[in-house]
Amino acid sequence: MIDFSLSRRKAFIILLAVACITLLPFLGLTDFNTKGEPREAVVAFSILEQNNWILPSNNGGEIPYKPPFFHWLIALAGLLNGGVVNEYVSRLPSALALIGMCLGVFAFFSRRKQTGIALLTAVVTLTSFELYRAGMNCRVDMLLTALSVGAMILLYRWWEKGMKNLPWIAILMMSAATLTKGPVGIIIPCLATGIFMLLRGARFFPVFLKLGISAVLALIIPLAWYAAAYNRGGETFLKLVIEENFGRMTGTMTYESHVNPWYYNILTLLAGFLPWTIAAVTALFLVKWKNISFPLNKFKSQTWAKLMVRVRNTDPTTLFSLVCALTVFLFYCIPASKRSVYLMPMYPFTAYFMALLLVWMTKHKRATIRGLGDGIACVGILLFIALFLIRTGIITDSIFGHGRHAAQNSAMLHSLASAPALRTWFCALIPVATAIGWWAKIRNKYTGIYLPLSTGALVVSLYIAYGGAYQPAVLNAKSMKPMAAEILNTYPDAKNGIYEYIRIAEEATGNPVHYFELDFYMGDPVCNFKRERPDAGYLLIGEDDSESCLPLFEKEGYRFELLRSREPSQPRHTPSLYRFQKEKREKFKKNLEK
């Protein structure tokens, strides 16, 4: 029996407060600095700009690559924000999805297991780096994960109650998941729950029929949107849907997308569960393997019927968690396209086993949990020392020398040195204060489940410092937001005539690349130069493309004036800005004759 004095209600309130404090204050501090976040945010922006909630276009005519539920939520949050879609609004659905999922996981396990185990499971879920990162990003994956996990939990409750009637809330969650990223939002919950039900002795055809009906009902709302979107997008939209949903699974896409080997999922799972992976790896060296016997002969002698009896006698919650985790993992081992975020629906169920492992280690090898806490506390203090040395000028950009990335690293260092003092110092000091409390009050005095929970508090303090002090300063130095403001301030007419040319995007057969950051921060004015062939305007083009392609455009009568080139401190993919004008046909012919 685990000694845990908090009631379910108090534990729920504490978890809610911790999750909100860890995520919500810091969502808008980091500018968009990758193509993924502004690609999703600009869809929500275009929904409000065009008042088109079915199939808006952006980046000069592109249609979204994902279904719209995530973008609808951002757009609704934008309406509440006075019609403005910014970084905070764009990331809010992901953060709320992570908070809601952690609370749902706690509620699920606390009704079937001890409250301490349920709280530790939720804390491990919240502080696993993959989920934390997804909860702070404007990407569809965290919302899909929360809806898929919620659907699986609700289908389990439906099974507990004898599968009477229909699981309407689970059906709605699967509908929303499908409207977030496609039919996988139905396949994963139904597949995992169906396997669990069969292992618990349910008959195949009743399970198949009831889950099949639920799946069909969950498709009704998404199909209504698909029909409306096809009515607007036609064959272009249909080809995109087929490629993104079926081509990705069967490996028949017209372009390679995140193609990785089979062991990639193992590596990303280990990395995504940091820092708790350290405890799991440590446990491998604590177990006395020579004292463990594997009765293979006895296992071989077991008949299938006897084996199934043993499975059915297993604790249902534990079996369900194992089945869900393995189903998600094995399912995403099938396609050639593999990404770390695909595995996120297995994290809450894997966190349950991680919580059991942490409790076991606390009971038998308490020093390992203390060591893990010491390591996390030391990381927070070392980061604070580094920040102090940077902001006091003891560490300067001379440490980067004159290498290829020296200018970019120097820009990050200067950004960290000039970040808002009050917020930066306050957030950076939290892990220091937590570390002092760990060594003074907790490390040698707390026992039982309070020890790994306190280690989780150390991780939370580190994430607060990361999200409030370190990440914004470092990543904002890589953002194109200042460049977008500079273009609009210096060349205000660019808003009505700015184009991009990216050769790799023109040659690619799918998933075109755009300057998503600039397009979002400028208000979605960027159009396609090759497709539009305008007579005058401004052109965004990369250094390599400008050398190889501008001479070809000049042969067509275009004349270019360089207005702004990439600065050394900016990422390599930052484009240059040109003003261009196309000569009239008669004048162009005379110039050719000369």
Tab-separated table of N, CA, C and O in Angstrom, residues 482-535:
chain	number	residue	atom	x	y	z
A	482	PRO	N	11.327	40.016	-37.068
A	482	PRO	CA	11.866	41.371	-37.278
A	482	PRO	C	12.027	41.719	-38.751
A	482	PRO	O	11.814	42.863	-39.148
A	483	MET	N	12.382	40.736	-39.565
A	483	MET	CA	12.537	40.982	-41.005
A	483	MET	C	11.193	41.353	-41.631
A	483	MET	O	11.125	42.254	-42.471
A	484	ALA	N	10.137	40.655	-41.227
A	484	ALA	CA	8.809	40.970	-41.762
A	484	ALA	C	8.408	42.402	-41.403
A	484	ALA	O	7.890	43.150	-42.252
A	485	ALA	N	8.657	42.799	-40.157
A	485	ALA	CA	8.329	44.172	-39.734
A	485	ALA	C	9.168	45.186	-40.498
A	485	ALA	O	8.674	46.255	-40.898
A	486	GLU	N	10.435	44.860	-40.724
A	486	GLU	CA	11.319	45.768	-41.463
A	486	GLU	C	10.835	45.969	-42.893
A	486	GLU	O	10.826	47.094	-43.400
A	487	ILE	N	10.418	44.887	-43.549
A	487	ILE	CA	9.938	44.998	-44.929
A	487	ILE	C	8.693	45.869	-44.999
A	487	ILE	O	8.569	46.759	-45.852
A	488	LEU	N	7.754	45.632	-44.095
A	488	LEU	CA	6.502	46.390	-44.128
A	488	LEU	C	6.714	47.855	-43.792
A	488	LEU	O	6.041	48.735	-44.349
A	489	ASN	N	7.652	48.139	-42.883
A	489	ASN	CA	7.911	49.532	-42.501
A	489	ASN	C	8.670	50.286	-43.592
A	489	ASN	O	8.403	51.455	-43.857
A	490	THR	N	9.617	49.600	-44.230
A	490	THR	CA	10.456	50.252	-45.234
A	490	THR	C	9.787	50.310	-46.595
A	490	THR	O	9.918	51.302	-47.328
A	491	TYR	N	9.059	49.248	-46.932
A	491	TYR	CA	8.397	49.168	-48.236
A	491	TYR	C	6.919	48.820	-48.021
A	491	TYR	O	6.503	47.675	-48.228
A	492	PRO	N	6.120	49.777	-47.573
A	492	PRO	CA	4.720	49.486	-47.242
A	492	PRO	C	3.911	48.976	-48.424
A	492	PRO	O	2.929	48.258	-48.232
A	493	ASP	N	4.307	49.326	-49.658
A	493	ASP	CA	3.567	48.839	-50.815
A	493	ASP	C	3.816	47.363	-51.080
A	493	ASP	O	3.136	46.755	-51.914
A	494	ALA	N	4.786	46.754	-50.376
A	494	ALA	CA	5.055	45.323	-50.557
A	494	ALA	C	3.860	44.478	-50.128
A	494	ALA	O	3.678	43.354	-50.615
A	495	LYS	N	3.045	45.024	-49.234
A	495	LYS	CA	1.864	44.293	-48.753
A	495	LYS	C	0.935	43.912	-49.904
A	495	LYS	O	0.252	42.890	-49.863
A	496	ASN	N	0.955	44.707	-50.963
A	496	ASN	CA	0.048	44.477	-52.090
A	496	ASN	C	0.729	43.852	-53.301
A	496	ASN	O	0.101	43.715	-54.352
A	497	GLY	N	1.990	43.471	-53.124
A	497	GLY	CA	2.659	42.879	-54.273
A	497	GLY	C	3.980	42.230	-53.917
A	497	GLY	O	5.032	42.669	-54.398
A	498	ILE	N	3.963	41.210	-53.078
A	498	ILE	CA	5.184	40.511	-52.706
A	498	ILE	C	5.049	39.042	-53.077
A	498	ILE	O	3.985	38.431	-52.884
A	499	TYR	N	6.122	38.478	-53.620
A	499	TYR	CA	6.085	37.132	-54.169
A	499	TYR	C	7.294	36.347	-53.652
A	499	TYR	O	8.261	36.920	-53.147
A	500	GLU	N	7.229	35.049	-53.792
A	500	GLU	CA	8.339	34.190	-53.398
A	500	GLU	C	8.677	33.241	-54.544
A	500	GLU	O	7.815	32.881	-55.358
A	501	TYR	N	9.937	32.870	-54.591
A	501	TYR	CA	10.343	31.818	-55.514
A	501	TYR	C	11.300	30.890	-54.772
A	501	TYR	O	12.364	31.314	-54.299
A	502	ILE	N	10.915	29.624	-54.649
A	502	ILE	CA	11.736	28.589	-54.025
A	502	ILE	C	11.815	27.441	-55.018
A	502	ILE	O	10.821	26.747	-55.243
A	503	ARG	N	12.957	27.260	-55.601
A	503	ARG	CA	13.071	26.294	-56.689
A	503	ARG	C	12.699	24.881	-56.246
A	503	ARG	O	11.998	24.158	-56.959
A	504	ILE	N	13.151	24.475	-55.064
A	504	ILE	CA	12.851	23.124	-54.604
A	504	ILE	C	11.351	22.921	-54.441
A	504	ILE	O	10.829	21.825	-54.646
A	505	ALA	N	10.634	24.001	-54.081
A	505	ALA	CA	9.179	23.900	-53.942
A	505	ALA	C	8.515	23.768	-55.305
A	505	ALA	O	7.505	23.067	-55.455
A	506	GLU	N	9.068	24.435	-56.311
A	506	GLU	CA	8.496	24.341	-57.652
A	506	GLU	C	8.751	22.978	-58.280
A	506	GLU	O	7.945	22.479	-59.061
A	507	GLU	N	9.876	22.366	-57.920
A	507	GLU	CA	10.217	21.068	-58.496
A	507	GLU	C	9.615	19.911	-57.725
A	507	GLU	O	9.491	18.801	-58.252
A	508	ALA	N	9.255	20.125	-56.447
A	508	ALA	CA	8.709	19.047	-55.622
A	508	ALA	C	7.323	18.651	-56.110
A	508	ALA	O	6.569	19.479	-56.640
A	509	THR	N	6.973	17.379	-55.907
A	509	THR	CA	5.668	16.885	-56.327
A	509	THR	C	4.617	17.014	-55.240
A	509	THR	O	3.443	16.756	-55.478
A	510	GLY	N	5.006	17.359	-54.046
A	510	GLY	CA	4.033	17.494	-52.958
A	510	GLY	C	4.629	18.245	-51.786
A	510	GLY	O	5.848	18.476	-51.715
A	511	ASN	N	3.768	18.632	-50.852
A	511	ASN	CA	4.175	19.314	-49.624
A	511	ASN	C	5.121	20.478	-49.919
A	511	ASN	O	6.264	20.498	-49.481
A	512	PRO	N	4.675	21.482	-50.674
A	512	PRO	CA	5.562	22.574	-51.071
A	512	PRO	C	6.052	23.377	-49.874
A	512	PRO	O	5.369	23.516	-48.868
A	513	VAL	N	7.265	23.905	-50.031
A	513	VAL	CA	7.876	24.729	-48.998
A	513	VAL	C	7.556	26.192	-49.301
A	513	VAL	O	7.542	26.609	-50.460
A	514	HIS	N	7.282	26.956	-48.265
A	514	HIS	CA	7.037	28.389	-48.415
A	514	HIS	C	7.802	29.123	-47.318
A	514	HIS	O	8.296	28.514	-46.359
A	515	TYR	N	7.878	30.416	-47.446
A	515	TYR	CA	8.407	31.259	-46.370
A	515	TYR	C	7.259	31.543	-45.407
A	515	TYR	O	6.705	32.654	-45.349
A	516	PHE	N	6.891	30.511	-44.650
A	516	PHE	CA	5.699	30.576	-43.811
A	516	PHE	C	5.802	31.665	-42.750
A	516	PHE	O	4.812	32.335	-42.438
A	517	GLU	N	7.000	31.828	-42.155
A	517	GLU	CA	7.148	32.832	-41.102
A	517	GLU	C	6.868	34.231	-41.635
A	517	GLU	O	6.088	34.996	-41.058
A	518	LEU	N	7.514	34.573	-42.738
A	518	LEU	CA	7.318	35.905	-43.315
A	518	LEU	C	5.876	36.101	-43.750
A	518	LEU	O	5.290	37.171	-43.543
A	519	ASP	N	5.302	35.057	-44.341
A	519	ASP	CA	3.921	35.179	-44.808
A	519	ASP	C	2.966	35.428	-43.646
A	519	ASP	O	2.076	36.273	-43.726
A	520	PHE	N	3.154	34.720	-42.525
A	520	PHE	CA	2.271	34.909	-41.373
A	520	PHE	C	2.437	36.300	-40.777
A	520	PHE	O	1.452	37.010	-40.528
A	521	TYR	N	3.688	36.694	-40.532
A	521	TYR	CA	3.918	37.963	-39.850
A	521	TYR	C	3.599	39.170	-40.728
A	521	TYR	O	3.392	40.276	-40.211
A	522	MET	N	3.533	38.987	-42.037
A	522	MET	CA	3.163	40.083	-42.928
A	522	MET	C	1.668	40.107	-43.224
A	522	MET	O	1.179	41.018	-43.894
A	523	GLY	N	0.927	39.092	-42.746
A	523	GLY	CA	-0.515	39.074	-42.955
A	523	GLY	C	-0.947	38.296	-44.175
A	523	GLY	O	-1.957	38.623	-44.799
A	524	ASP	N	-0.187	37.253	-44.543
A	524	ASP	CA	-0.512	36.357	-45.656
A	524	ASP	C	-0.623	37.074	-47.001
A	524	ASP	O	-1.567	36.859	-47.758
A	525	PRO	N	0.376	37.919	-47.375
A	525	PRO	CA	0.303	38.565	-48.689
A	525	PRO	C	1.160	37.873	-49.757
A	525	PRO	O	1.087	38.235	-50.933
A	526	VAL	N	2.009	36.904	-49.327
A	526	VAL	CA	3.024	36.360	-50.229
A	526	VAL	C	2.386	35.439	-51.258
A	526	VAL	O	1.672	34.494	-50.899
A	527	CYS	N	2.664	35.695	-52.535
A	527	CYS	CA	2.125	34.895	-53.638
A	527	CYS	C	3.257	34.178	-54.368
A	527	CYS	O	4.434	34.419	-54.122
A	528	ASN	N	2.880	33.321	-55.301
A	528	ASN	CA	3.837	32.511	-56.047
A	528	ASN	C	4.293	33.271	-57.294
A	528	ASN	O	3.494	33.587	-58.167
A	529	PHE	N	5.595	33.547	-57.383
A	529	PHE	CA	6.132	34.325	-58.498
A	529	PHE	C	6.010	33.566	-59.816
A	529	PHE	O	5.605	34.141	-60.844
A	530	LYS	N	6.353	32.301	-59.827
A	530	LYS	CA	6.345	31.538	-61.076
A	530	LYS	C	4.936	31.382	-61.623
A	530	LYS	O	4.708	31.443	-62.832
A	531	ARG	N	3.971	31.193	-60.736
A	531	ARG	CA	2.595	31.003	-61.184
A	531	ARG	C	1.951	32.332	-61.598
A	531	ARG	O	1.216	32.392	-62.577
A	532	GLU	N	2.235	33.404	-60.867
A	532	GLU	CA	1.589	34.687	-61.142
A	532	GLU	C	2.259	35.453	-62.284
A	532	GLU	O	1.588	36.158	-63.046
A	533	ARG	N	3.583	35.356	-62.379
A	533	ARG	CA	4.348	36.101	-63.375
A	533	ARG	C	3.933	37.584	-63.413
A	533	ARG	O	3.504	38.124	-64.426
A	534	PRO	N	4.057	38.292	-62.278
A	534	PRO	CA	3.611	39.688	-62.215
A	534	PRO	C	4.557	40.605	-62.995
A	534	PRO	O	5.712	40.269	-63.277
A	535	ASP	N	4.081	41.789	-63.317
A	535	ASP	CA	4.892	42.765	-64.045
A	535	ASP	C	5.804	43.564	-63.115
A	535	ASP	O	6.842	44.074	-63.553
